């Protein structure tokens, strides 16, 4: 997750915003990475919505023989408790996707508040908020997440999301701060200040709209982080193990010694899904960066 | 000087934040699990031991929260992190020291390899824009960076330990053996550490490659690189001494800042491989509700990351004349 990106997007004046959006749509349509990522995301959203229709069995039904090998009846075999793994995989899409989006949005909102406020207010505020961001950036996230969830005792979805948001906002805040700093002295902001607008108005209506593409990129990064963080926490047993999610499937597979017992699919399938969903977020994110920063686009050799 | 002071402030605040988080967390949670655990423990060990643990947690009920806070800080400053429940009655500090060398060895080696290799590949990818490296590697590693560390570990375990049986199934050495200093034991440690190290390298290298490639692209457009080309210097020299040396600096800073991520990933990898380091011990602590050990580990891991950042700072200062001049 140490992917650092160059973010020197050209910042457009407000009146040019509409054409920027149109250009962005064109650029996305021409970028193969963006298209692949968006296709994957759409696929998972569809699976999550249509889960009751496409899932062959009730994912919690303990009606089958335990540890069955893959067969036409059970495409991925059955679990140690006799549930159909393929049905579990389909239903699990829902929790993972909701978690990625909710935690991603919440972390992004905190990044925006902290990062943009720091840059805009400047001085001692900037110093303090920046220090605060750096501290959270450096404190190792997984141990902190583990300690918080262990103390919380309650391993519900709310705690999981809370832990991920607390540990996941700092990276975005840092990037937003540097872009907001670059914007600070632009003429249109100067004009707003001369007009006598309040700082809150300037931040919300003048600064933020000009940072849309970076905010989207930060959301995508935060969503990817949420998917991975939730998977780790659930895998080591700090989620609600009765929920259906890919991380919990891995927890139960590990708990039942799936690899030793010769059921590799129980481990492989949820991991592949996590990787595909995470990969979708990462692809769109990288594509956004390429679109924003032409220097990074692939070069065609003649 | 100003820069050094700012860094000093940053280190002090981070350390203080980690200490305070450790203090506040048990008190924020409903019902105070640490207290509940001590109550449960009361019948089983001597009253003296319980009192000792209460002191270590700063949990004396009759004192104010500030007194508790300072008591806790002074205990920690004296290296008294309390007594571990899962390894009772060993003090937490001693338990951690048993696990520390394993993690430092594994994560240290793997991270240095990943950083050097990643930086080199990133440099080559940027140097030969549109070449094989440039076309294949970044997209590959974007996808790899989206895969959970621990799952790659499970995958390698499945392929190399179960199917091919090239490597042992986990842990730091053969369980039938004692820790000793013979060559055969060193071989054992290497065989057990290979897959966990490979997992960390595979999952963390992508970040270095991408950052290095992206900074290198910017550096290659600089005038001094054009000048070097115009002078007819050898391409290797331009790549390494002109563009590479300057591009590596932001990468090094990024390296330091992302160590927390690397450590987090390494912890998950240790858990997969039952590797007897800090991460595996953290899981043991969680499963046994051993809060003293958990807090001690969290503190130590944070301090370790800070020390690593300090090292990276010093290296940057040595490599970059600008930071030296300004001080």
Coordinates of C-alpha atoms in Angstrom, one line a residue:
Chain A
X1 CA 0.0 0.0 0.0
X2 CA 3.0 2.2 -0.3
X3 CA 2.0 3.3 -3.7
X4 CA 2.9 7.0 -3.8
X5 CA 1.5 8.9 -6.7
X6 CA 2.4 12.1 -8.3
X7 CA -0.5 14.5 -8.1
X8 CA 0.2 17.6 -10.0
X9 CA -3.1 17.7 -11.8
X10 CA -3.8 20.8 -13.8
X11 CA -6.3 22.7 -11.7
X12 CA -9.0 24.3 -13.7
X13 CA -10.7 27.6 -13.1
X14 CA -14.3 27.2 -12.0
X15 CA -15.9 28.3 -15.3
X16 CA -14.0 25.6 -17.2
X17 CA -15.2 22.8 -14.9
X18 CA -17.9 21.4 -17.1
X19 CA -15.6 20.8 -20.0
X20 CA -13.1 19.3 -17.6
X21 CA -15.7 16.7 -16.6
X22 CA -16.5 16.0 -20.3
X23 CA -12.8 15.6 -21.0
X24 CA -12.5 13.3 -18.0
X25 CA -15.3 11.1 -19.3
X26 CA -13.5 10.9 -22.7
X27 CA -10.2 10.1 -21.1
X28 CA -11.7 7.4 -18.9
X29 CA -13.3 5.8 -22.0
X30 CA -10.0 5.7 -23.7
X31 CA -8.0 4.4 -20.8
X32 CA -7.8 0.6 -20.7
X33 CA -7.0 0.4 -17.0
X34 CA -10.0 2.6 -16.1
X35 CA -12.3 0.5 -18.2
X36 CA -11.1 -2.8 -16.8
X37 CA -11.5 -1.4 -13.2
X38 CA -14.9 0.0 -13.8
X39 CA -16.1 -3.3 -15.5
X40 CA -14.9 -5.3 -12.4
X41 CA -16.6 -2.9 -10.0
X42 CA -19.8 -3.0 -12.0
X43 CA -19.6 -6.8 -11.9
X44 CA -19.3 -7.0 -8.1
X45 CA -22.1 -4.4 -7.6
X46 CA -24.4 -6.6 -9.8
X47 CA -23.4 -9.7 -7.9
X48 CA -24.2 -8.0 -4.6
X49 CA -27.6 -6.8 -5.8
X50 CA -28.6 -10.0 -7.5
X51 CA -27.2 -12.3 -4.8
X52 CA -30.6 -13.9 -3.9
X53 CA -31.2 -14.6 -7.6
X54 CA -27.9 -16.1 -8.6
X55 CA -26.9 -17.9 -5.5
X56 CA -27.7 -21.6 -5.9
X57 CA -28.4 -22.3 -2.2
X58 CA -29.0 -20.6 1.1
X59 CA -25.4 -19.7 2.2
X60 CA -26.1 -20.5 5.9
X61 CA -27.9 -23.8 5.3
X62 CA -26.0 -26.7 6.9
X63 CA -27.8 -29.2 4.7
X64 CA -24.9 -30.8 2.8
X65 CA -22.2 -33.2 3.5
X66 CA -19.1 -31.6 5.0
X67 CA -15.9 -30.8 3.1
X68 CA -17.2 -31.9 -0.3
X69 CA -14.9 -31.4 -3.3
X70 CA -16.0 -29.1 -6.1
X71 CA -18.7 -30.7 -8.3
X72 CA -21.5 -29.5 -10.6
X73 CA -23.8 -29.4 -7.6
X74 CA -21.3 -27.5 -5.5
X75 CA -19.0 -25.5 -7.8
X76 CA -16.5 -24.8 -5.0
X77 CA -17.4 -27.7 -2.7
X78 CA -18.8 -27.3 0.9
X79 CA -17.4 -26.0 4.1
X80 CA -16.4 -27.9 7.3
X81 CA -19.9 -27.2 8.5
X82 CA -21.6 -28.3 5.3
X83 CA -22.5 -25.0 3.7
X84 CA -22.2 -24.3 0.0
X85 CA -19.0 -22.3 -0.6
X86 CA -20.1 -20.8 -3.9
X87 CA -23.3 -19.4 -2.4
X88 CA -21.3 -18.0 0.6
X89 CA -18.9 -16.3 -1.9
X90 CA -21.8 -14.6 -3.7
X91 CA -23.5 -13.4 -0.5
X92 CA -20.3 -12.2 1.0
X93 CA -19.9 -9.7 -1.8
X94 CA -22.5 -7.5 -0.1
X95 CA -20.8 -7.0 3.2
X96 CA -17.4 -6.4 1.7
X97 CA -18.7 -3.9 -0.8
X98 CA -20.8 -2.0 1.7
X99 CA -17.9 -1.9 4.1
X100 CA -15.5 -0.7 1.4
X101 CA -17.8 2.1 0.3
X102 CA -19.0 3.2 3.8
X103 CA -15.5 3.1 5.4
X104 CA -14.0 4.6 2.2
X105 CA -16.4 7.6 2.2
X106 CA -16.0 8.2 6.0
X107 CA -12.2 8.1 5.8
X108 CA -12.3 10.5 2.7
X109 CA -14.5 12.9 4.6
X110 CA -12.0 13.1 7.5
X111 CA -9.1 13.4 5.1
X112 CA -10.8 16.3 3.4
X113 CA -11.7 18.1 6.6
X114 CA -8.3 17.7 8.1
X115 CA -6.2 18.2 5.0
X116 CA -8.0 21.2 3.5
X117 CA -8.5 23.0 6.8
X118 CA -4.8 22.7 7.6
X119 CA -3.8 24.1 4.2
X120 CA -6.4 26.8 4.2
X121 CA -6.0 28.1 7.8
X122 CA -2.2 27.9 7.6
X123 CA 0.1 28.9 10.5
X124 CA -0.2 27.2 13.8
X125 CA -3.3 25.3 12.7
X126 CA -1.5 23.9 9.8
X127 CA 1.4 22.9 11.9
X128 CA -0.8 21.2 14.5
X129 CA -3.0 19.4 12.0
X130 CA -0.1 18.3 9.9
X131 CA 1.7 16.9 12.9
X132 CA -1.5 15.1 13.9
X133 CA -1.7 13.6 10.4
X134 CA 1.9 12.5 10.4
X135 CA 1.5 10.8 13.8
X136 CA -1.4 8.8 12.4
X137 CA 0.5 8.1 9.2
X138 CA 3.4 6.6 11.2
X139 CA 1.7 4.6 13.9
X140 CA 1.5 1.1 12.6
X141 CA -2.1 0.5 11.6
X142 CA -2.6 -3.2 12.0
X143 CA -1.3 -3.4 15.6
X144 CA -3.5 -0.4 16.4
X145 CA -6.5 -2.0 14.8
X146 CA -5.9 -5.2 16.6
X147 CA -5.5 -3.5 20.0
X148 CA -8.7 -1.4 19.5
X149 CA -10.8 -4.3 18.3
X150 CA -9.5 -6.5 21.1
X151 CA -10.5 -3.9 23.7
X152 CA -13.9 -3.2 22.0
X153 CA -14.9 -6.9 22.8
X154 CA -17.9 -6.3 20.5
X155 CA -16.8 -7.3 17.0
X156 CA -19.7 -6.0 15.0
X157 CA -19.6 -4.3 11.6
X158 CA -19.7 -0.8 13.3
X159 CA -16.5 -1.4 15.3
X160 CA -14.8 -2.8 12.2
X161 CA -15.7 0.3 10.1
X162 CA -14.7 2.6 13.0
X163 CA -11.3 1.0 13.4
X164 CA -10.6 1.2 9.6
X165 CA -11.7 4.8 9.4
X166 CA -9.5 5.8 12.4
X167 CA -6.4 4.2 10.9
X168 CA -7.1 5.0 7.2
X169 CA -7.7 8.7 6.8
X170 CA -4.2 10.1 7.3
X171 CA -2.7 9.3 3.9
X172 CA -5.4 11.1 2.0
X173 CA -5.2 14.1 4.4
X174 CA -1.6 14.6 3.5
X175 CA -2.1 14.5 -0.2
X176 CA -5.1 16.9 0.0
X177 CA -3.1 19.3 2.1
X178 CA -0.4 19.6 -0.4
X179 CA -2.8 20.2 -3.3
X180 CA -4.8 22.7 -1.3
X181 CA -1.6 24.5 -0.5
X182 CA -0.9 24.8 -4.2
X183 CA -4.4 26.3 -4.7
X184 CA -4.3 28.8 -1.8
X185 CA -2.9 31.7 -3.7
X186 CA -4.8 31.4 -6.9
X187 CA -6.6 34.5 -8.2
X188 CA -10.1 33.1 -7.9
X189 CA -9.6 32.4 -4.2
X190 CA -8.1 35.8 -3.8
X191 CA -11.2 37.3 -5.5
X192 CA -13.5 35.4 -3.1
X193 CA -11.5 36.7 -0.1
X194 CA -11.8 40.2 -1.4
X195 CA -15.5 39.8 -1.9
X196 CA -15.5 39.1 1.9
X197 CA -16.7 35.4 1.7
X198 CA -16.4 33.4 4.9
X199 CA -13.6 30.8 5.0
X200 CA -16.1 28.0 5.3
X201 CA -17.9 29.2 2.1
X202 CA -14.6 29.5 0.3
X203 CA -13.5 26.0 1.3
X204 CA -16.8 24.3 0.4
X205 CA -17.7 26.2 -2.8
X206 CA -14.4 27.4 -4.2
X207 CA -11.6 25.0 -3.1
X208 CA -13.3 21.6 -3.0
X209 CA -14.8 21.6 -6.5
X210 CA -11.3 22.2 -7.8
X211 CA -10.0 19.2 -6.0
X212 CA -12.7 16.7 -7.2
X213 CA -10.4 14.4 -9.1
X214 CA -7.9 14.1 -6.2
X215 CA -10.8 13.5 -3.7
X216 CA -12.1 10.7 -6.0
X217 CA -8.6 9.2 -6.1
X218 CA -8.4 9.3 -2.3
X219 CA -11.7 7.7 -2.0
X220 CA -10.6 4.8 -4.2
X221 CA -7.4 4.4 -2.2
X222 CA -9.4 4.4 1.0
X223 CA -11.8 1.9 -0.3
X224 CA -9.0 -0.4 -1.3
X225 CA -7.5 0.0 2.1
X226 CA -10.8 -0.8 3.8
X227 CA -11.2 -4.0 1.8
X228 CA -7.7 -5.2 2.7
X229 CA -7.9 -4.1 6.4
X230 CA -11.3 -5.8 6.9
X231 CA -10.0 -8.9 5.3
X232 CA -7.0 -9.1 7.7
X233 CA -9.0 -8.3 10.8
X234 CA -11.7 -10.9 10.0
X235 CA -9.1 -13.5 9.0
X236 CA -7.5 -13.3 12.4
X237 CA -10.9 -13.5 14.1
X238 CA -11.5 -9.9 15.0
X239 CA -14.7 -9.6 13.0
X240 CA -18.2 -10.9 13.7
X241 CA -17.5 -14.5 12.6
X242 CA -21.2 -15.1 11.9
X243 CA -21.4 -12.4 9.2
X244 CA -21.0 -13.5 5.6
X245 CA -17.9 -11.8 4.2
X246 CA -14.8 -12.9 2.4
X247 CA -12.6 -12.3 5.4
X248 CA -14.8 -14.4 7.6
X249 CA -14.8 -17.2 5.0
X250 CA -10.9 -17.2 5.2
X251 CA -11.2 -17.2 9.0
X252 CA -13.4 -20.3 9.0
X253 CA -11.3 -22.0 6.3
X254 CA -8.2 -21.4 8.4
X255 CA -10.0 -22.6 11.5
X256 CA -11.0 -25.8 9.8
X257 CA -7.5 -26.4 8.4
X258 CA -8.8 -26.2 4.9
X259 CA -5.4 -26.4 3.3
X260 CA -4.4 -29.5 5.4
X261 CA -7.8 -31.1 4.7
X262 CA -7.3 -30.8 0.9
X263 CA -9.9 -28.0 0.3
X264 CA -7.8 -25.3 -1.2
X265 CA -10.7 -23.7 -3.0
X266 CA -12.2 -22.6 0.4
X267 CA -9.1 -20.5 0.8
X268 CA -8.4 -19.6 -2.8
X269 CA -11.9 -18.3 -3.8
X270 CA -12.5 -15.6 -1.2
X271 CA -8.9 -14.4 -1.5
X272 CA -9.2 -14.1 -5.3
X273 CA -12.4 -12.1 -4.8
X274 CA -10.7 -9.7 -2.3
X275 CA -7.9 -9.3 -4.8
X276 CA -10.2 -8.7 -7.7
X277 CA -12.3 -6.1 -5.8
X278 CA -9.2 -4.4 -4.4
X279 CA -7.6 -4.6 -7.9
X280 CA -10.6 -2.9 -9.4
X281 CA -10.3 0.1 -7.0
X282 CA -6.5 0.2 -7.6
X283 CA -6.9 0.1 -11.4
X284 CA -9.4 3.0 -11.5
X285 CA -7.2 4.9 -9.1
X286 CA -4.1 4.4 -11.2
X287 CA -6.0 5.3 -14.3
X288 CA -7.2 8.5 -12.7
X289 CA -3.6 9.4 -12.0
X290 CA -2.5 8.7 -15.5
X291 CA -5.3 10.9 -16.8
X292 CA -4.4 13.7 -14.4
X293 CA -0.7 13.5 -15.0
X294 CA 0.1 13.0 -18.7
X295 CA 3.8 12.4 -17.9
X296 CA 2.9 9.0 -16.5
X297 CA 0.9 7.7 -19.5
X298 CA 2.4 4.7 -21.2
X299 CA 4.6 5.6 -24.1
X300 CA 4.1 3.9 -27.4
X301 CA 7.5 3.1 -29.0
X302 CA 7.7 3.6 -32.7
Chain B
X1 CA 18.6 23.2 12.6
X2 CA 14.9 24.1 12.2
X3 CA 14.3 20.9 10.3
X4 CA 16.0 18.8 13.0
X5 CA 13.8 20.5 15.6
X6 CA 10.7 19.8 13.6
X7 CA 11.7 16.1 13.3
X8 CA 12.4 16.0 17.1
X9 CA 9.0 17.4 17.8
X10 CA 7.4 14.8 15.5
X11 CA 9.2 11.9 17.2
X12 CA 8.2 13.2 20.7
X13 CA 4.6 13.7 19.7
X14 CA 4.3 10.3 18.0
X15 CA 5.8 8.6 21.0
X16 CA 3.5 10.5 23.4
X17 CA 0.5 9.7 21.2
X18 CA 1.3 5.9 21.2
X19 CA 1.8 6.0 25.0
X20 CA -1.4 7.9 25.6
X21 CA -3.5 5.7 23.2
X22 CA -2.3 2.8 25.3
X23 CA -3.5 4.5 28.4
X24 CA -6.8 5.8 27.1
X25 CA -8.0 2.8 25.1
X26 CA -8.7 0.5 28.1
X27 CA -10.5 3.4 29.9
X28 CA -12.6 4.3 26.9
X29 CA -14.1 0.9 26.5
X30 CA -17.3 0.0 28.4
X31 CA -16.7 -2.1 31.5
X32 CA -12.9 -1.7 31.2
X33 CA -11.8 -5.1 30.0
X34 CA -8.4 -4.9 31.7
X35 CA -10.1 -4.6 35.0
X36 CA -12.5 -7.4 34.2
X37 CA -9.5 -9.6 33.3
X38 CA -7.8 -8.8 36.6
X39 CA -10.9 -9.7 38.6
X40 CA -11.1 -13.0 36.7
X41 CA -7.4 -13.5 37.6
X42 CA -7.7 -12.7 41.3
X43 CA -8.4 -16.2 42.5
X44 CA -5.6 -17.8 40.6
X45 CA -2.5 -15.8 41.5
X46 CA -1.2 -14.2 44.6
X47 CA -2.7 -10.9 45.7
X48 CA 0.7 -9.3 45.3
X49 CA 0.9 -10.3 41.7
X50 CA -2.5 -8.8 41.0
X51 CA -1.5 -5.6 42.7
X52 CA 1.6 -5.5 40.6
X53 CA -0.4 -5.8 37.5
X54 CA -2.9 -3.1 38.6
X55 CA 0.1 -0.8 39.2
X56 CA 1.4 -1.6 35.7
X57 CA -1.9 -0.7 34.2
X58 CA -2.2 2.3 36.5
X59 CA -5.5 0.8 37.6
X60 CA -5.6 1.8 41.3
X61 CA -9.3 2.7 41.8
X62 CA -8.7 5.2 44.5
X63 CA -6.3 7.5 42.7
X64 CA -7.3 10.2 40.2
X65 CA -7.0 9.6 36.5
X66 CA -4.0 12.1 36.3
X67 CA -2.2 10.2 39.1
X68 CA -2.9 7.0 37.2
X69 CA -1.6 8.5 34.0
X70 CA 1.7 9.7 35.5
X71 CA 2.1 6.4 37.4
X72 CA 1.7 4.6 34.0
X73 CA 4.1 6.9 32.3
X74 CA 6.8 6.4 34.9
X75 CA 6.3 2.7 34.9
X76 CA 6.8 2.6 31.2
X77 CA 9.8 4.9 31.3
X78 CA 11.4 2.4 33.8
X79 CA 10.7 -0.4 31.3
X80 CA 8.0 -1.9 33.5
X81 CA 5.3 -3.0 31.0
X82 CA 3.5 -5.3 33.5
X83 CA 3.3 -9.0 33.6
X84 CA 2.2 -11.2 30.8
X85 CA -0.8 -13.3 31.4
X86 CA -0.2 -15.8 28.7
X87 CA 3.4 -16.4 29.8
X88 CA 2.7 -15.8 33.5
X89 CA 4.7 -14.8 35.5
X90 CA 7.2 -13.5 33.0
X91 CA 7.3 -9.7 32.6
X92 CA 6.1 -8.4 29.3
X93 CA 9.5 -6.9 28.4
X94 CA 11.2 -10.3 28.6
X95 CA 8.5 -12.0 26.6
X96 CA 8.8 -9.4 23.8
X97 CA 12.6 -9.7 23.8
X98 CA 12.1 -13.4 22.9
X99 CA 10.1 -12.5 19.8
X100 CA 11.9 -9.3 18.7
X101 CA 15.0 -10.9 16.9
X102 CA 12.8 -13.0 14.7
X103 CA 10.8 -10.0 13.5
X104 CA 13.8 -7.8 13.1
X105 CA 15.6 -10.5 11.1
X106 CA 12.6 -11.3 8.9
X107 CA 11.1 -7.9 8.2
X108 CA 14.5 -6.1 8.1
X109 CA 16.0 -8.5 5.5
X110 CA 12.8 -8.6 3.4
X111 CA 12.3 -4.9 3.5
X112 CA 15.8 -4.0 2.5
X113 CA 15.7 -6.5 -0.4
X114 CA 12.3 -5.2 -1.6
X115 CA 13.5 -1.6 -1.4
X116 CA 16.7 -2.1 -3.3
X117 CA 15.2 -4.4 -5.9
X118 CA 12.1 -2.2 -6.3
X119 CA 14.2 1.0 -6.7
X120 CA 16.4 -0.6 -9.3
X121 CA 13.4 -2.0 -11.3
X122 CA 11.6 1.4 -11.1
X123 CA 14.7 3.1 -12.3
X124 CA 15.1 0.8 -15.3
X125 CA 11.4 1.1 -16.1
X126 CA 11.6 4.9 -16.2
X127 CA 14.9 4.8 -18.1
X128 CA 13.5 2.6 -20.8
X129 CA 10.0 4.1 -21.2
X130 CA 7.8 1.8 -23.2
X131 CA 10.2 -1.1 -22.7
X132 CA 9.2 -4.5 -21.3
X133 CA 9.7 -3.4 -17.7
X134 CA 7.7 -0.3 -18.2
X135 CA 4.9 -2.0 -20.0
X136 CA 4.5 -5.1 -17.8
X137 CA 5.6 -4.3 -14.3
X138 CA 3.5 -1.4 -13.1
X139 CA 0.1 -2.9 -14.0
X140 CA 1.2 -6.2 -12.5
X141 CA 2.1 -4.6 -9.3
X142 CA -1.0 -2.5 -9.1
X143 CA -2.9 -5.8 -9.0
X144 CA -0.5 -7.4 -6.6
X145 CA -0.8 -4.4 -4.3
X146 CA -4.5 -5.0 -4.1
X147 CA -4.0 -8.6 -2.7
X148 CA -4.0 -9.0 1.0
X149 CA -0.4 -9.8 2.3
X150 CA -1.6 -12.7 4.3
X151 CA -3.4 -14.3 1.4
X152 CA -0.3 -14.3 -0.8
X153 CA 1.4 -16.0 2.2
X154 CA -1.4 -18.7 2.2
X155 CA -0.9 -19.1 -1.5
X156 CA 2.8 -19.6 -1.3
X157 CA 2.3 -22.0 1.6
X158 CA -0.2 -24.0 -0.5
X159 CA 2.1 -24.2 -3.5
X160 CA 5.5 -24.6 -2.0
X161 CA 4.9 -26.3 1.3
X162 CA 1.8 -28.5 0.7
X163 CA 2.0 -29.3 -3.0
X164 CA 5.7 -29.2 -3.8
X165 CA 6.9 -29.7 -0.2
X166 CA 10.0 -27.7 -0.8
X167 CA 9.7 -25.7 2.4
X168 CA 8.6 -26.5 5.9
X169 CA 5.1 -25.6 7.1
X170 CA 5.8 -22.7 9.3
X171 CA 7.4 -21.5 12.5
X172 CA 10.9 -20.2 12.8
X173 CA 12.8 -23.4 13.1
X174 CA 12.1 -27.2 13.4
X175 CA 10.1 -27.7 16.6
X176 CA 12.1 -30.9 17.3
X177 CA 15.3 -28.8 17.5
X178 CA 16.7 -26.5 20.2
X179 CA 17.9 -22.9 19.4
X180 CA 21.7 -23.2 18.9
X181 CA 24.5 -21.7 16.8
X182 CA 25.3 -24.6 14.5
X183 CA 25.3 -24.3 10.7
X184 CA 22.4 -26.8 10.4
X185 CA 20.3 -24.5 12.7
X186 CA 21.1 -21.5 10.5
X187 CA 20.0 -23.5 7.5
X188 CA 16.8 -24.4 9.3
X189 CA 16.1 -20.7 10.1
X190 CA 16.7 -19.8 6.4
X191 CA 14.4 -22.5 5.2
X192 CA 11.6 -21.5 7.6
X193 CA 12.1 -17.8 6.9
X194 CA 12.3 -18.0 3.1
X195 CA 8.5 -18.1 2.3
X196 CA 7.5 -15.4 4.8
X197 CA 10.3 -13.2 3.5
X198 CA 9.3 -13.9 -0.1
X199 CA 5.7 -12.9 0.8
X200 CA 6.8 -9.6 2.2
X201 CA 9.1 -8.8 -0.8
X202 CA 6.4 -9.7 -3.4
X203 CA 3.7 -7.6 -1.7
X204 CA 5.8 -4.5 -0.8
X205 CA 8.0 -4.2 -3.9
X206 CA 5.3 -2.8 -6.1
X207 CA 5.1 0.4 -4.1
X208 CA 8.8 1.1 -4.4
X209 CA 8.8 0.4 -8.2
X210 CA 5.9 2.8 -8.9
X211 CA 7.3 5.6 -6.7
X212 CA 10.7 5.3 -8.1
X213 CA 9.5 5.1 -11.7
X214 CA 7.3 8.1 -11.3
X215 CA 9.9 10.3 -9.6
X216 CA 12.5 9.1 -12.1
X217 CA 10.4 10.2 -15.0
X218 CA 10.3 13.7 -13.5
X219 CA 14.0 13.8 -12.9
X220 CA 14.9 12.6 -16.4
X221 CA 13.3 15.7 -17.8
X222 CA 15.6 17.9 -15.8
X223 CA 18.2 20.1 -17.5
X224 CA 21.2 18.6 -15.7
X225 CA 20.2 15.2 -17.2
X226 CA 20.0 16.8 -20.7
X227 CA 23.4 18.4 -20.0
X228 CA 24.9 15.1 -19.0
X229 CA 23.6 13.5 -22.2
X230 CA 24.9 16.4 -24.3
X231 CA 28.3 15.9 -22.7
X232 CA 28.2 12.3 -24.0
X233 CA 28.4 10.6 -20.6
X234 CA 27.8 6.9 -20.6
X235 CA 24.1 6.1 -20.2
X236 CA 24.7 3.9 -17.1
X237 CA 26.4 6.8 -15.4
X238 CA 23.6 9.2 -16.2
X239 CA 21.0 6.7 -15.1
X240 CA 22.7 5.9 -11.8
X241 CA 24.6 9.0 -10.8
X242 CA 22.5 11.8 -12.3
X243 CA 18.9 10.8 -12.5
X244 CA 18.8 7.9 -10.1
X245 CA 20.6 9.5 -7.2
X246 CA 18.2 12.5 -7.2
X247 CA 15.1 10.4 -7.8
X248 CA 15.9 8.1 -4.9
X249 CA 15.5 10.8 -2.3
X250 CA 11.7 11.1 -2.3
X251 CA 11.6 7.3 -2.5
X252 CA 13.6 7.1 0.7
X253 CA 11.3 9.5 2.5
X254 CA 8.3 7.5 1.3
X255 CA 10.1 4.4 2.5
X256 CA 10.3 5.7 6.0
X257 CA 6.7 6.9 6.1
X258 CA 5.3 3.6 4.8
X259 CA 7.2 1.4 7.2
X260 CA 4.1 1.3 9.4
X261 CA 2.3 -0.3 6.5
X262 CA 5.2 -2.8 5.9
X263 CA 5.2 -3.8 9.6
X264 CA 1.4 -4.2 9.5
X265 CA 1.7 -6.5 6.5
X266 CA 4.6 -8.4 8.2
X267 CA 2.4 -9.0 11.2
X268 CA -0.2 -10.7 9.1
X269 CA 2.4 -12.7 7.3
X270 CA 3.8 -13.9 10.7
X271 CA 0.4 -15.0 11.7
X272 CA -0.1 -17.1 8.5
X273 CA 3.3 -18.8 8.9
X274 CA 3.1 -19.1 12.7
X275 CA 6.4 -17.3 12.7
X276 CA 7.6 -16.7 16.3
X277 CA 7.9 -12.9 16.0
X278 CA 6.0 -9.9 17.3
X279 CA 3.0 -10.3 15.1
X280 CA 2.4 -13.9 16.1
X281 CA 2.8 -13.0 19.7
X282 CA 0.3 -10.2 19.2
X283 CA -2.2 -12.7 18.1
X284 CA -1.4 -14.9 21.1
X285 CA -2.0 -11.9 23.3
X286 CA -5.3 -11.2 21.7
X287 CA -6.5 -14.7 21.9
X288 CA -5.6 -14.9 25.6
X289 CA -6.9 -11.4 26.4
X290 CA -3.4 -10.6 27.6
X291 CA -3.8 -6.8 27.5
X292 CA -0.4 -6.0 29.1
X293 CA 1.4 -8.0 26.4
X294 CA -0.7 -6.4 23.7
X295 CA 0.0 -2.9 24.8
X296 CA 3.7 -3.6 25.2
X297 CA 3.8 -5.0 21.7
X298 CA 2.0 -2.0 20.2
X299 CA 4.4 0.4 22.0
X300 CA 7.5 -1.5 20.9
X301 CA 6.3 -1.8 17.2
X302 CA 5.7 2.0 17.2
X303 CA 9.1 2.7 18.7
X304 CA 10.7 0.4 16.1
X305 CA 9.0 2.2 13.3
X306 CA 10.2 5.6 14.7
X307 CA 13.8 4.3 15.0
X308 CA 13.7 3.2 11.3
X309 CA 12.4 6.6 10.3
X310 CA 15.2 8.2 12.2
X311 CA 17.7 6.0 10.3
X312 CA 16.1 7.0 7.0
X313 CA 16.3 10.6 8.0
X314 CA 20.0 10.4 8.7
X315 CA 20.6 8.5 5.4
X316 CA 18.7 11.2 3.5
X317 CA 20.8 13.9 5.1
X318 CA 23.9 12.1 4.1
X319 CA 22.7 11.7 0.5
X320 CA 21.1 15.1 0.0
X321 CA 23.5 18.0 0.3
X322 CA 20.5 20.4 0.4
X323 CA 19.3 19.2 3.8
X324 CA 22.8 19.6 5.1
X325 CA 23.3 23.1 3.9
X326 CA 20.0 24.3 5.3
X327 CA 20.9 23.1 8.8

